[in-house]
Amino acid sequence: MDAVEKANAERQKRWVKDQKVGEGTYAVVYRGRELATGRKIAIKKIKVGQFKDGLDMSAVREVKYLRELHHPNVIELLDVFSSKTNLNLVLEFLDTDLEMIIKDRSLVFLPADIKNWMAMTFRGLEFCHRNSILHRDLKPNNLLIASDGQLKIADFGLARDVADPGYKMTCQVITRWYRPPELLFGCRYYSTVVDIWSVGCIFAELMLRTPYLPGESDMDQLKTIFRALGTPTEEEWPGHTKLPDYVSVGQFPKTPLRDLFTAASADTLNLLSRCITYEPRKRISAKEALHHPYFFALPYPTHPSKLPKTAAQTASSRPLDEVDGNVDNTDGSGTSGVKNAPPKKLKRKLSGHDISRNIARRIDFTAS
Amino acid sequence: MLQSPTPHEVGSPKKTPLFQSSTQYKNWRFSEEQLMATRTTLNEAAVAAIRNTFESDSPGSSSDIQFLDAHEEHLLVKLYITKISQLCGHFRFPEEVEATGITYLKRFYLKNTVMDWHPKNVMLTALFLATKTTNHPISLESYTSNIPRTNPSDVLDLEFLVAQSLAFEFAVWHAHRAFWGIWLDEISQAPPHEQLQAIYDTALQHIRTSRLTDVELIYPPSQIALACLSLSHPEIAASWARSKHADTALEAIESIKRTITRDGDIPSVDVVREIDRRLKICKNPEKVVGSKAYLLKKAKEEKEAELKRVRKAESTRKAAEQDDPFGEELAGRANLDDDD
Ligand SMILES: Nc1ncnc2c1ncn2[C@@H]1O[C@H](COP(=O)(O)OP(=O)(O)OP(=O)(O)O)[C@@H](O)[C@H]1O
Ligand SMILES: [Mg+2]
């Protein structure tokens, strides 16, 4: 065997693949562990054989950037190995994502919780931007949450380096609801602040518990934005009518953010408005955002370990053998006949824990 | 293709990105001695292995074969670096693609030998991979149809091997980028100079020459950039270094300048042709599709795979019998079961 193949085989042996936990557009994700330590990991298996141009661009981007980026708020790529025609990315295991947390109606968010999720998002993003990397697909489901509450930016399948000045980039990036208006107008020269708009939308979504600007088509997306924020004027966003795909979608009046975000503090609304500023050059940068008064005002951000958790997270922070006994959500690939039923005692204990937290949260919330 | 900097960027210097934490800094920088040792070791191991293959096929058959030495291997790779540049000119690929393809080729041969993998093919794959990793993808079809006597499979068959050899570390920090940075800095400070364009062009030419040498495997891109500027115009380079309080860098770049001047020549075609002729005889027969050694190796691999399948079936059966879904047996099974 070649030295290179041998090294690959050695790396492969370090990791054990257990069961399937999810499936994305181009990959299947498994839960697994590090053989030597038992540490929980995720293995993202990308089938390469199916692409006629070889290694697919999303995989190339993801590997390229995650190999370089090491930060507490960016998902950690622990290893890469290949098996026959598959590429395997070994990632730190993350229990859930911000979308699941937002959708979990049994959880109540305090302003301090939102503040920490925002701080962690901006820290991770500032690090990407400092390394001249645009993420281009920020949305709640790409912000994964570790068992200790740390938020990690994931899914670098659309990321790229900041382009050289004058170099055209595609505007077909970022999931529609989180896409900034300059991209909707077909702007091909853009910068790191496209990601900031997305973060603004996520910020609003954390407060509203529902997507802030859910357009039904690209055209409707512009309308949805303008309905919420007012149609931009030439003064407020110079030159936008000259953008390649500019269309007029009607005149909508400005309504103060306060009308929708009734409970938010002035600092909160100021930071939000700086993220969803029309003129890209006036939009706040990740670095500036981290120095925004919002992060220094009361209430202070919740400690990550105290952030609201979904039931899955609460379960997974327990010792491994207990969790294993309680797993009944595997892919059902025929082995289900041998599974144990979840112990009743454990279940009750878990839900009891959730309820008490929720009540406490509610009281806190109304009192503040 | 020469992308000159626009004034737009001058007013907003980017914060220095973190070269020190890059995979290039951590895993792809060596001393000259280390490079020499790596290549020699690889070469000797390959010669021993190939000799062994020849001998087991027919004893005594390797005695009059003239294997390549590490230096000859290196010359062959160097010639193929110039082929990458030619192809990039043909395709009008940006500088970034060219520089990255060349880096991949060099890194590949710090893990492999030309007696196993001929640079003619590796070069094509390294460049194709570079178009993707630098975000300038082109379809495989239009890539290979523009290169004579090349099929898509020639490129794809090696893609995994190349990616593995690079340890999937695709990001590369280039001297030409560092040079653009210095240049923007310099023209924003210096009084207008008549020959500015010529100085710029010459420096960039030196950077292209430097790609034929090992300097990128030894020095950081910023120092190579400064060395090339210094080769073009020593005073401008010195004044820039002083303005950055980087006088010590000026000493470091002297040895870079010497290496570029010494090693930056294109190898003589006659010499390389002779090396290539000998390579036809001494290349690893296990890598020649259809040869006896190749078929033997394939058969051995097939036997191992069969054994693995049997083991897997066995442990699956055991696990089912024991009714223990998370026991060691199943874990063992999952470990073997990596391709379903
Ligand atoms: N590091 C991880 N730890 C635990 N589970 C993960 C991890 N990464 C991904 N998953 C799970 O696997 C699923 C698929 O992930 P993946 O990133 O491939 O695709 P996706 O983001 O869901 O979809 P898309 O490819 O369309 O963006 C996720 O939804 C999640 O449930
Ligand atoms: Mg995703």
XYZ file of C-alpha atoms and ligand atoms in Angstrom:
740
model
C 0.000 0.000 0.000
C 1.185 3.535 -0.722
C 2.288 5.681 2.176
C -0.569 8.070 1.473
C -3.170 5.301 1.448
C -1.655 3.869 4.591
C -1.877 7.214 6.373
C -5.502 7.460 5.289
C -6.270 3.998 6.636
C -4.579 4.889 9.917
C -6.729 7.999 10.249
C -9.867 6.101 9.389
C -9.173 3.636 12.208
C -9.294 6.388 14.805
C -13.028 6.865 14.324
C -16.012 4.604 14.803
C -19.253 5.199 12.986
C -22.433 4.412 14.912
C -25.859 5.314 13.641
C -27.232 7.699 11.056
C -28.518 10.966 12.526
C -29.404 13.067 9.519
C -29.233 13.642 5.838
C -28.421 16.829 3.932
C -28.448 17.645 0.246
C -25.120 16.067 -0.487
C -24.206 14.095 2.579
C -25.350 11.612 5.173
C -24.425 12.354 8.764
C -23.671 9.674 11.356
C -23.066 9.794 15.053
C -19.810 8.182 16.034
C -16.973 8.303 18.499
C -13.246 8.530 18.757
C -11.970 5.017 19.357
C -9.286 5.978 21.872
C -11.334 8.307 24.054
C -14.972 7.509 23.392
C -15.533 11.179 22.600
C -18.733 11.714 20.646
C -18.262 12.907 17.069
C -20.243 13.297 13.863
C -19.138 11.790 10.558
C -20.412 13.550 7.490
C -20.112 11.164 4.581
C -20.088 12.702 1.139
C -20.565 10.405 -1.808
C -18.097 11.510 -4.436
C -18.714 8.893 -7.112
C -22.012 10.466 -8.084
C -20.524 13.735 -9.334
C -19.321 13.822 -12.924
C -16.894 16.624 -12.122
C -15.314 14.739 -9.241
C -15.149 16.246 -5.761
C -18.141 18.501 -5.477
C -17.759 22.214 -4.832
C -19.676 22.252 -1.549
C -17.423 19.556 -0.164
C -14.315 21.310 -1.431
C -15.359 24.591 0.183
C -16.375 22.996 3.445
C -13.094 21.122 3.754
C -10.970 24.049 2.625
C -12.361 26.485 5.175
C -12.933 24.195 8.119
C -9.360 22.934 7.822
C -8.166 26.487 8.479
C -10.686 27.876 10.944
C -10.278 27.097 14.616
C -12.536 29.070 16.906
C -14.927 28.200 19.755
C -17.845 29.491 17.680
C -17.010 27.716 14.436
C -17.654 24.001 14.083
C -14.433 22.022 14.476
C -13.341 19.696 11.705
C -11.367 17.016 13.505
C -10.252 14.894 10.589
C -10.849 14.013 6.962
C -10.455 10.593 5.433
C -11.710 8.756 2.406
C -13.232 5.320 2.100
C -13.538 3.974 -1.447
C -15.540 6.651 -3.232
C -16.640 8.568 -0.152
C -15.202 11.564 1.549
C -15.678 11.554 5.314
C -15.547 14.663 7.441
C -15.128 14.057 11.152
C -16.810 16.918 13.006
C -17.385 17.658 16.640
C -20.821 16.350 17.578
C -23.455 18.986 18.099
C -26.779 18.187 19.699
C -29.084 20.613 18.031
C -29.359 23.830 16.082
C -30.867 27.230 16.692
C -33.830 26.492 14.436
C -34.908 23.570 16.603
C -34.513 25.681 19.699
C -36.561 28.521 18.214
C -39.286 26.083 17.181
C -39.435 24.335 20.537
C -42.549 25.969 21.931
C -41.880 24.636 25.415
C -38.875 26.933 25.746
C -39.057 30.558 26.751
C -36.224 32.901 25.795
C -35.029 35.663 28.069
C -33.470 38.779 26.540
C -30.215 37.659 28.174
C -30.393 34.299 26.354
C -30.807 36.016 23.006
C -27.923 38.284 23.864
C -25.550 35.392 24.305
C -26.647 33.610 21.156
C -26.037 36.861 19.297
C -22.645 37.374 20.934
C -21.520 33.865 20.004
C -22.776 34.295 16.437
C -20.944 37.594 16.024
C -17.759 36.178 17.559
C -17.706 33.260 15.164
C -18.573 35.489 12.233
C -16.002 38.131 13.133
C -13.401 35.377 13.068
C -14.521 34.216 9.607
C -14.521 37.770 8.294
C -11.137 38.501 9.837
C -9.858 35.568 7.799
C -11.465 37.094 4.693
C -14.100 34.396 4.454
C -17.731 35.034 3.547
C -20.140 32.409 4.872
C -23.068 33.144 2.530
C -25.591 30.814 4.126
C -26.262 31.982 7.654
C -29.627 30.897 9.021
C -30.799 29.374 12.305
C -30.377 25.812 11.045
C -26.716 26.401 10.271
C -25.990 27.653 13.776
C -25.434 24.445 15.697
C -25.478 24.176 19.473
C -23.118 22.039 21.531
C -24.107 20.251 24.713
C -22.379 22.943 26.776
C -24.502 25.596 25.086
C -21.784 26.960 22.787
C -23.069 28.079 19.415
C -21.053 27.031 16.361
C -21.292 28.356 12.836
C -21.532 25.367 10.491
C -22.158 24.469 6.850
C -19.435 26.206 4.845
C -20.648 24.683 1.589
C -21.297 28.124 0.067
C -18.425 30.013 1.655
C -15.740 31.810 -0.348
C -12.829 34.170 0.081
C -13.529 37.878 -0.067
C -13.084 38.620 -3.754
C -10.423 40.884 -5.206
C -11.846 44.317 -5.917
C -13.632 44.329 -9.236
C -14.137 40.571 -9.286
C -17.723 39.472 -9.900
C -19.381 37.012 -7.555
C -22.641 35.141 -7.876
C -25.672 36.703 -6.221
C -27.456 33.348 -5.982
C -26.351 32.741 -2.420
C -27.896 32.816 1.060
C -31.264 31.201 1.753
C -33.958 33.614 0.574
C -35.420 34.745 3.908
C -31.948 35.736 5.083
C -30.745 37.259 1.813
C -29.928 40.987 1.792
C -31.623 43.329 -0.683
C -28.435 44.057 -2.646
C -28.238 40.398 -3.658
C -31.931 40.349 -4.525
C -31.203 43.307 -6.818
C -28.451 41.277 -8.506
C -25.424 43.070 -7.070
C -22.295 41.114 -8.074
C -19.752 43.053 -6.023
C -20.455 42.580 -2.370
C -18.680 42.097 0.894
C -18.767 40.598 4.354
C -21.831 42.610 5.294
C -24.097 40.273 3.296
C -23.655 37.920 6.264
C -24.560 40.706 8.688
C -27.990 41.111 7.121
C -28.577 37.390 7.727
C -27.548 37.777 11.359
C -30.007 40.662 11.676
C -32.795 38.408 10.413
C -31.770 35.711 12.901
C -31.707 38.289 15.716
C -35.270 39.318 14.867
C -36.337 35.689 14.595
C -35.030 34.964 18.093
C -37.280 37.705 19.433
C -40.320 36.880 17.306
C -39.940 33.078 17.418
C -40.940 33.001 13.771
C -39.005 33.972 10.619
C -38.886 37.744 10.322
C -38.948 38.208 6.534
C -40.432 35.058 4.964
C -40.805 35.928 1.284
C -42.441 33.398 -0.999
C -40.344 34.150 -4.080
C -37.362 36.362 -4.790
C -39.701 39.143 -5.889
C -41.931 38.665 -2.889
C -38.837 38.711 -0.688
C -38.136 42.308 -1.695
C -41.742 43.219 -1.049
C -41.631 41.525 2.340
C -38.501 43.443 3.273
C -39.895 46.789 2.130
C -43.212 46.144 3.835
C -41.330 45.638 7.094
C -38.706 48.373 6.751
C -40.161 50.814 4.238
C -39.088 51.194 0.609
C -35.521 52.553 0.530
C -35.025 56.078 -0.745
C -32.163 57.178 -2.978
C -30.806 59.149 -0.054
C -30.800 56.215 2.302
C -29.274 53.818 -0.227
C -27.553 55.752 -3.002
C -27.377 54.019 -6.359
C -29.571 51.036 -5.571
C -31.882 51.729 -8.485
C -28.881 51.237 -10.799
C -28.263 47.659 -9.639
C -28.564 45.021 -12.416
C -31.850 43.427 -11.348
C -33.445 46.505 -9.829
C -37.228 46.499 -10.009
C -39.681 48.749 -8.320
C -41.962 46.685 -6.106
C -44.042 49.533 -4.787
C -43.874 52.182 -2.119
C -44.180 51.085 1.457
C -44.065 53.488 4.401
C -41.507 53.224 7.175
C -42.805 51.826 10.405
C -40.662 51.993 13.527
C -39.148 48.639 14.573
C -40.640 49.366 17.970
C -44.141 48.636 16.596
C -43.256 45.001 16.036
C -40.617 44.454 18.712
C -42.642 45.886 21.527
C -40.631 44.493 24.407
C -37.124 45.147 23.068
C -34.733 47.639 24.626
C -33.465 50.677 22.738
C -29.983 49.112 22.437
C -31.481 45.943 21.022
C -33.398 47.828 18.372
C -30.415 49.968 17.534
C -28.189 46.953 16.907
C -30.933 45.244 14.931
C -31.418 48.292 12.739
C -27.653 48.528 12.154
C -27.655 44.915 10.895
C -30.544 45.392 8.511
C -29.448 48.745 7.151
C -30.149 48.995 3.419
C -26.929 50.694 2.328
C -24.296 47.904 2.620
C -21.518 50.383 3.391
C -23.417 51.689 6.407
C -24.268 48.252 7.746
C -22.423 47.359 10.936
C -19.438 44.980 10.756
C -19.128 41.948 12.988
C -16.278 43.604 14.838
C -18.201 46.820 15.459
C -21.215 44.809 16.515
C -19.177 43.145 19.244
C -18.484 46.611 20.648
C -22.091 47.728 20.435
C -23.604 49.005 23.725
C -26.202 46.225 23.492
C -23.586 43.738 24.653
C -22.490 45.869 27.603
C -25.897 46.883 28.887
C -27.970 44.937 31.383
C -29.074 42.216 31.347
C -25.745 40.474 30.841
C -25.704 37.521 28.473
C -26.785 34.207 29.968
C -23.930 31.789 30.611
C -23.877 29.237 27.757
C -24.534 26.332 30.108
C -27.706 28.039 31.342
C -29.218 28.720 27.922
C -32.577 27.115 27.074
C -32.085 23.513 25.956
C -34.235 21.164 23.912
C -35.122 17.784 25.359
C -32.588 16.118 23.057
C -29.816 18.262 24.473
C -30.800 17.622 28.056
C -30.732 13.907 27.313
C -27.361 13.977 25.624
C -25.595 15.747 28.444
C -26.223 12.633 30.537
C -23.736 9.767 30.705
C -23.461 7.823 27.475
C -24.897 4.480 28.622
C -28.085 6.123 29.819
C -28.542 7.936 26.556
C -27.946 4.819 24.552
C -30.724 3.082 26.406
C -33.012 5.928 25.519
C -32.322 6.270 21.830
C -35.384 5.423 19.784
C -35.039 7.871 16.941
C -32.504 6.050 14.770
C -32.971 5.684 11.046
C -34.945 2.477 11.507
C -32.746 0.582 9.104
C -33.915 -2.869 10.036
C -32.060 -3.266 13.323
C -34.953 -1.804 15.287
C -36.093 -5.227 16.441
C -33.234 -5.382 18.905
C -33.765 -2.011 20.540
C -34.606 -1.596 24.175
C -37.589 0.444 25.191
C -36.672 3.758 26.813
C -36.692 3.430 30.576
C -39.719 5.207 31.973
C -37.939 6.618 34.966
C -35.432 8.486 32.837
C -38.116 10.034 30.658
C -40.058 11.400 33.572
C -36.954 12.841 35.082
C -36.142 14.663 31.859
C -39.518 16.232 31.281
C -39.787 17.198 34.922
C -36.555 19.097 34.549
C -37.881 20.968 31.518
C -41.120 22.000 33.087
C -39.533 23.460 36.174
C -37.164 25.486 34.029
C -39.972 26.767 31.855
C -42.027 27.958 34.757
C -39.047 29.703 36.232
C -38.363 31.340 32.900
C -41.887 32.560 32.526
C -41.901 34.195 35.887
C -38.577 35.813 35.161
C -39.829 37.053 31.854
C -42.991 38.755 33.043
C -41.162 40.284 35.932
C -38.495 41.914 33.772
C -4.259 38.369 -16.714
C -2.140 40.798 -14.798
C -4.552 42.024 -12.184
C -3.264 45.341 -11.067
C -4.513 46.698 -7.802
C -7.225 49.296 -7.829
C -7.021 52.411 -5.695
C -10.261 51.386 -4.023
C -8.440 49.045 -1.682
C -5.749 51.487 -0.640
C -7.803 53.413 1.854
C -8.975 50.318 3.668
C -6.049 48.093 4.579
C -7.322 44.681 5.561
C -6.367 43.464 8.963
C -3.523 40.983 8.527
C -5.105 37.579 8.299
C -3.801 34.861 10.489
C -1.085 33.131 8.506
C 0.359 31.719 11.692
C -2.685 29.549 12.295
C -2.895 28.290 8.716
C -2.242 24.710 7.673
C 0.464 26.039 5.371
C 2.348 27.538 8.302
C 1.852 24.474 10.453
C 2.285 21.613 7.998
C 3.942 22.747 4.798
C 7.058 24.634 5.805
C 10.413 22.887 5.877
C 14.085 23.614 5.982
C 16.161 22.956 2.887
C 17.696 19.968 4.645
C 14.301 18.545 5.534
C 13.169 18.803 1.926
C 16.282 17.039 0.759
C 15.883 14.296 3.355
C 12.182 13.796 2.562
C 12.840 13.410 -1.131
C 15.765 11.095 -0.625
C 13.839 8.875 1.757
C 10.839 8.685 -0.577
C 13.069 7.892 -3.516
C 14.999 5.167 -1.726
C 11.851 3.527 -0.421
C 10.327 3.546 -3.901
C 13.421 2.076 -5.496
C 13.528 -0.695 -2.907
C 9.843 -1.514 -3.362
C 9.967 -1.508 -7.146
C 13.142 -3.545 -7.195
C 11.366 -6.049 -5.007
C 8.403 -6.249 -7.380
C 10.692 -6.823 -10.347
C 12.642 -9.468 -8.487
C 9.608 -11.415 -7.359
C 8.390 -11.442 -10.937
C 11.683 -12.687 -12.314
C 14.784 -12.863 -10.131
C 17.740 -10.840 -11.328
C 15.590 -8.618 -13.545
C 16.243 -5.438 -11.580
C 20.017 -5.559 -11.614
C 20.577 -3.549 -14.792
C 17.733 -1.068 -14.258
C 18.908 2.478 -13.729
C 16.435 3.892 -11.215
C 15.932 7.639 -10.918
C 17.513 9.425 -7.994
C 15.789 12.128 -5.939
C 17.381 14.931 -7.912
C 16.224 13.493 -11.220
C 12.699 13.060 -9.901
C 12.756 16.666 -8.835
C 13.871 17.871 -12.265
C 10.986 16.046 -13.891
C 8.481 17.634 -11.500
C 10.014 21.008 -12.195
C 9.445 20.614 -15.917
C 5.789 19.859 -15.255
C 5.484 23.038 -13.222
C 6.150 24.910 -16.446
C 3.447 22.813 -18.137
C 0.918 24.029 -15.573
C 1.768 27.605 -16.477
C 1.322 26.816 -20.168
C -2.070 25.253 -19.569
C -3.165 28.194 -17.441
C -2.225 30.556 -20.240
C -4.246 28.437 -22.642
C -7.326 28.404 -20.395
C -6.802 31.995 -19.255
C -7.009 30.884 -15.646
C -6.323 33.575 -13.038
C -2.960 33.781 -11.275
C -4.510 32.217 -8.173
C -5.387 29.002 -9.997
C -1.933 28.688 -11.530
C -0.087 29.325 -8.290
C -2.331 26.913 -6.386
C -1.972 24.145 -8.974
C 1.795 24.481 -8.788
C 1.773 24.340 -5.000
C -0.354 21.192 -5.095
C 2.054 19.542 -7.529
C 5.019 20.293 -5.284
C 3.267 19.152 -2.147
C 2.143 15.959 -3.867
C 5.738 14.969 -4.546
C 6.655 15.413 -0.913
C 4.414 12.400 -0.294
C 4.787 10.414 -3.509
C 7.368 9.529 -6.101
C 7.296 10.016 -9.874
C 8.091 6.312 -10.262
C 4.625 5.563 -8.879
C 2.725 8.500 -10.351
C 3.890 10.301 -13.447
C 3.708 14.102 -13.118
C 2.092 14.307 -16.549
C -1.150 12.992 -15.008
C -0.729 14.403 -11.530
C -0.209 17.856 -13.014
C -3.578 17.705 -14.787
C -5.369 16.594 -11.653
C -3.603 19.094 -9.397
C -4.612 21.929 -11.688
C -8.191 20.708 -12.034
C -8.471 20.482 -8.250
C -7.008 23.981 -7.956
C -9.731 25.418 -10.197
C -12.238 24.124 -7.684
C -10.488 25.066 -4.478
C -9.912 28.622 -5.691
C -13.537 28.899 -6.703
C -12.970 29.030 -10.464
C -14.553 25.707 -11.350
C -14.740 24.492 -14.926
C -16.536 21.355 -16.064
C -14.349 18.308 -16.431
C -15.673 17.893 -19.945
C -14.465 21.273 -21.154
C -11.227 20.862 -19.232
C -10.193 17.567 -20.792
C -11.578 18.259 -24.256
C -9.174 21.187 -24.446
C -6.141 19.092 -23.563
C -4.854 16.713 -26.239
C -5.003 12.974 -25.556
C -6.703 13.376 -22.201
C -9.845 11.656 -20.945
C -11.976 12.674 -17.968
C -10.902 9.515 -16.180
C -7.216 10.488 -16.434
C -8.041 13.430 -14.204
C -10.678 11.912 -11.932
C -8.848 8.686 -11.162
C -6.142 10.610 -9.366
C -8.289 13.245 -7.680
C -8.696 11.376 -4.433
C -5.044 10.469 -4.284
C -4.019 14.067 -4.854
C -6.491 15.377 -2.281
C -5.271 12.808 0.233
C -1.651 13.629 -0.431
C -2.464 17.252 0.299
C -4.041 16.027 3.544
C -7.166 17.813 2.263
C -5.434 21.070 3.118
C -6.513 23.118 0.154
C -5.937 26.700 1.284
C -2.662 28.180 0.064
C -1.088 31.520 0.933
C 0.630 32.920 -2.121
C 3.507 35.315 -2.590
C 1.746 37.200 -5.391
C -1.037 38.151 -2.989
C 1.426 39.298 -0.381
C 3.128 41.264 -3.130
C -0.103 43.043 -4.083
C -0.422 44.030 -0.445
C 3.092 45.466 -0.283
C 2.596 47.235 -3.570
C -0.613 48.935 -2.492
C 1.133 50.040 0.633
C 4.122 51.278 -1.270
C 2.377 53.257 -4.002
C 0.149 54.909 -1.464
C 3.246 56.236 0.326
C 6.003 56.707 -2.213
C 6.287 59.682 -4.523
C 5.170 58.850 -8.055
C 7.874 56.960 -9.836
C 8.196 56.929 -13.618
C 9.084 53.298 -13.903
C 6.498 52.068 -11.457
C 4.772 49.780 -13.936
C 8.074 48.258 -15.049
C 9.149 47.658 -11.471
C 5.831 46.030 -10.732
C 6.020 43.804 -13.803
C 9.578 42.705 -13.108
C 8.807 41.876 -9.493
C 5.817 39.814 -10.522
C 7.995 38.044 -13.055
C 10.372 37.105 -10.255
C 7.447 35.753 -8.272
C 6.519 33.547 -11.205
C 10.118 32.397 -11.440
C 10.123 31.644 -7.726
C 7.381 29.071 -8.334
C 9.969 26.886 -10.051
C 11.935 26.772 -6.818
C 11.366 25.443 -3.318
C 11.092 28.836 -1.637
C 7.346 28.540 -0.979
C 8.060 25.362 0.976
C 10.585 27.173 3.146
C 9.648 30.833 3.590
C 6.432 32.734 4.325
C 4.790 34.404 1.306
C 5.416 37.910 2.613
C 9.175 37.353 2.629
C 9.147 35.861 -0.858
C 7.159 38.854 -2.044
C 9.632 41.270 -0.531
C 12.554 39.329 -2.001
C 11.014 39.578 -5.472
C 10.401 43.279 -5.067
C 14.000 43.597 -3.983
C 15.198 41.712 -7.052
C 13.237 44.208 -9.110
C 14.090 47.372 -7.188
C 16.206 47.023 -4.025
C 15.650 50.613 -2.804
C 11.862 50.436 -2.914
C 11.966 47.109 -1.092
C 14.327 48.482 1.531
C 12.311 51.623 2.098
C 9.140 49.604 2.464
C 10.790 47.273 4.974
C 12.093 50.220 6.988
C 8.702 51.899 6.997
C 7.329 48.683 8.481
C 10.204 48.378 10.952
C 11.025 45.090 9.269
C 14.729 45.635 8.704
C 15.445 42.101 9.860
C 13.323 40.834 6.986
C 15.838 42.393 4.627
C 18.484 39.975 5.832
C 16.171 36.979 5.521
C 15.295 37.806 1.950
C 18.892 37.655 0.768
C 18.902 33.871 0.833
C 15.506 33.804 -0.911
C 16.933 35.993 -3.645
C 19.903 33.680 -4.027
C 17.685 30.597 -4.278
C 15.415 32.177 -6.870
C 18.393 33.234 -8.962
C 20.071 29.860 -8.596
C 17.083 27.503 -9.059
C 14.663 29.549 -11.133
C 15.745 28.152 -14.490
C 13.635 25.845 -16.628
C 15.274 22.431 -16.780
C 16.837 21.487 -20.098
C 14.448 19.507 -22.255
C 17.174 17.087 -23.305
C 18.070 16.225 -19.745
C 14.452 15.714 -18.785
C 13.743 13.660 -21.893
C 16.511 11.295 -20.886
C 15.063 11.037 -17.366
C 11.639 10.334 -18.785
C 13.060 7.628 -21.043
C 14.570 5.866 -18.052
C 11.368 6.327 -16.079
C 9.520 4.226 -18.659
C 11.681 1.306 -17.590
C 11.909 1.858 -13.860
C 8.364 2.933 -13.065
C 6.388 0.851 -10.619
C 4.771 -1.988 -12.598
C 2.047 -2.277 -9.958
C 0.740 1.074 -11.174
C 0.667 0.113 -14.827
C -2.899 -0.920 -15.543
C -3.060 -4.421 -17.027
C 0.497 -5.464 -16.198
C 1.169 -8.719 -14.380
C 2.194 -6.955 -11.162
C -0.885 -4.740 -11.332
C -3.201 -7.731 -11.704
C -1.476 -9.537 -8.862
C -1.908 -6.565 -6.550
C -5.580 -6.197 -7.509
C -6.181 -9.871 -6.821
C -4.595 -9.537 -3.400
C -6.734 -6.525 -2.571
C -9.852 -8.354 -3.733
C -9.011 -11.246 -1.435
C -8.625 -8.888 1.520
C -11.948 -7.223 0.738
C -13.624 -10.630 0.598
C -12.182 -11.493 3.984
C -13.543 -8.240 5.347
C -17.020 -9.005 4.012
C -16.969 -12.404 5.674
C -15.867 -10.915 8.984
C -18.586 -8.319 8.748
C -21.342 -10.846 8.038
C -20.081 -12.904 10.937
C -20.152 -10.073 13.456
C -23.574 -8.885 12.271
C -24.911 -12.359 12.869
C -23.320 -12.484 16.320
C -24.696 -9.113 17.266
C -28.195 -10.141 16.244
C -27.918 -13.323 18.294
C -26.771 -11.504 21.374
C -29.651 -9.065 21.169
C -27.332 -6.277 22.221
C -27.665 -3.292 19.913
C -24.897 -1.234 21.436
C -22.397 -3.875 22.409
C -18.842 -4.066 21.158
C -19.774 -6.431 18.353
C -22.048 -3.937 16.705
C -19.530 -1.199 17.147
C -17.020 -3.425 15.424
C -19.477 -3.999 12.657
C -20.159 -0.302 12.194
C -16.471 0.288 11.933
C -16.108 -2.147 9.060
C -19.275 -0.996 7.454
C -18.131 2.247 5.944
C -19.564 2.173 2.491
C -23.226 1.379 2.567
N -21.759 18.184 13.696
C -22.952 17.588 13.761
N -23.350 16.985 14.899
C -24.546 16.379 14.975
N -25.445 16.326 13.978
C -25.108 16.901 12.811
C -23.862 17.565 12.647
N -23.815 18.045 11.396
C -24.962 17.706 10.817
N -25.762 17.024 11.661
C -27.089 16.481 11.378
O -27.151 16.019 10.041
C -28.121 16.729 9.289
C -27.593 16.977 7.902
O -26.548 17.938 7.953
P -25.971 18.674 6.688
O -25.118 19.801 7.151
O -25.346 17.678 5.791
O -27.191 19.143 5.889
P -28.320 20.211 6.222
O -27.664 21.430 6.755
O -29.391 19.605 7.036
O -28.922 20.416 4.802
P -28.276 21.156 3.574
O -27.251 20.228 3.009
O -29.452 21.317 2.670
O -27.711 22.441 4.089
C -28.365 17.992 10.075
O -29.651 18.486 9.857
C -28.160 17.526 11.511
O -29.326 16.918 12.000
Mg -27.337 23.212 6.511
